[in-house]
Amino acid sequence: MSKVRNKGRPLDGILLLDKPKGVTSNAALQIVKRLYDARKAGHTGSLDPLASGMLPICLGEATKFSQFLLEADKLYQVTAKLGVKTTTGDAEGEVLAEKPVPTLSRAVVEELFARFTGTIQQIPSMYSAIKQNGQPLYKLARQGIEVAREPREIQIYSMTYLAQTQDTFSFNVHSSKGTYIRTLVEDMGEALECGAHVEALRRLTVGVYQPAQMQTLAHLQTLAESQDQVTMDSYLLPLDSAIDGWPELPLSEAAIYYLRQGQPVIAPYAPASGWVRITRKDGSFFGVGEILDDGRVAPRRLVQQGV
């Protein structure tokens, strides 16, 4: 039997896509994969169709490190609509209740932010992708089924006031993984006793990645039509950019060999605990490892040879 050849180019890297509003994350992923003619691609956590902004797309070997972007902190720009509670917690849902909006000064809004900053508990929305017995909650919600959800502890590092009108306020929120912005806005609406939902949402950063590094679908499509592959490929960030800032551990080729076999190794000057970014002596990226209790380094995610 002849082997089935993989279609597409064997690209390795991370593209920071500026996902447009109205497009699902998976649809955006498929467009990027086609534009790049990439053999393998995956994204790092969905953005709702309502939301725009940073969607890191991992190509090739970068998919091995996507979990670290899922776990990264994020920065969002949010507009909350007051006085209206919806089924989904955003502007796409059906209206459940409407209440008068109290007069709010900037000081009152900022005091509200302070109440929700720090370590807080959140009950995830029924319109989240969390699974219950293998079924995403949002699928159950669309069937009219509601199930009990356990509160989750999250971190809100900061909320920064941007602007407000009679029935909206806009802000930036820097939060930990697992934060549901629609739930945060709903909870603030409850605290104001008028209800609220997300009117607009844009993700500005994921981990160390910054807004200026994003590329739009329209720009990529223009480059693809002009067959400017060189420029397109120049937008791909290195595999290890996802873990920038991790402790670096250079290892000998002998140690690299044993890690490749799945065996932990003794590494001089390794940290006492945690995860490390493993490099060869020439500085090239090899993968990530975890320090075991006995001080050895265990391989966790390794790049293929030749990458």
PDB file of C-alpha atoms in Angstrom, residues 121-124 130 132 137 147-153:
ATOM      1  CA  GLN A 121     -15.281  33.250  42.346  1.00  0.00           C
ATOM      2  CA  GLN A 122     -17.132  32.846  39.054  1.00  0.00           C
ATOM      3  CA  ILE A 123     -19.921  30.490  38.059  1.00  0.00           C
ATOM      4  CA  PRO A 124     -19.297  29.784  34.351  1.00  0.00           C
ATOM      5  CA  ILE A 130     -17.049  23.710  29.466  1.00  0.00           C
ATOM      6  CA  GLN A 132     -20.693  18.244  31.205  1.00  0.00           C
ATOM      7  CA  LEU A 137     -22.604  23.557  28.105  1.00  0.00           C
ATOM      8  CA  VAL A 147     -27.196  22.275  34.798  1.00  0.00           C
ATOM      9  CA  ALA A 148     -25.494  23.150  38.066  1.00  0.00           C
ATOM     10  CA  ARG A 149     -21.982  24.594  37.661  1.00  0.00           C
ATOM     11  CA  GLU A 150     -19.330  24.756  40.343  1.00  0.00           C
ATOM     12  CA  PRO A 151     -17.809  28.180  41.106  1.00  0.00           C
ATOM     13  CA  ARG A 152     -14.264  28.643  39.832  1.00  0.00           C
ATOM     14  CA  GLU A 153     -11.523  30.775  41.317  1.00  0.00           C
TER      15      GLU A 153
END
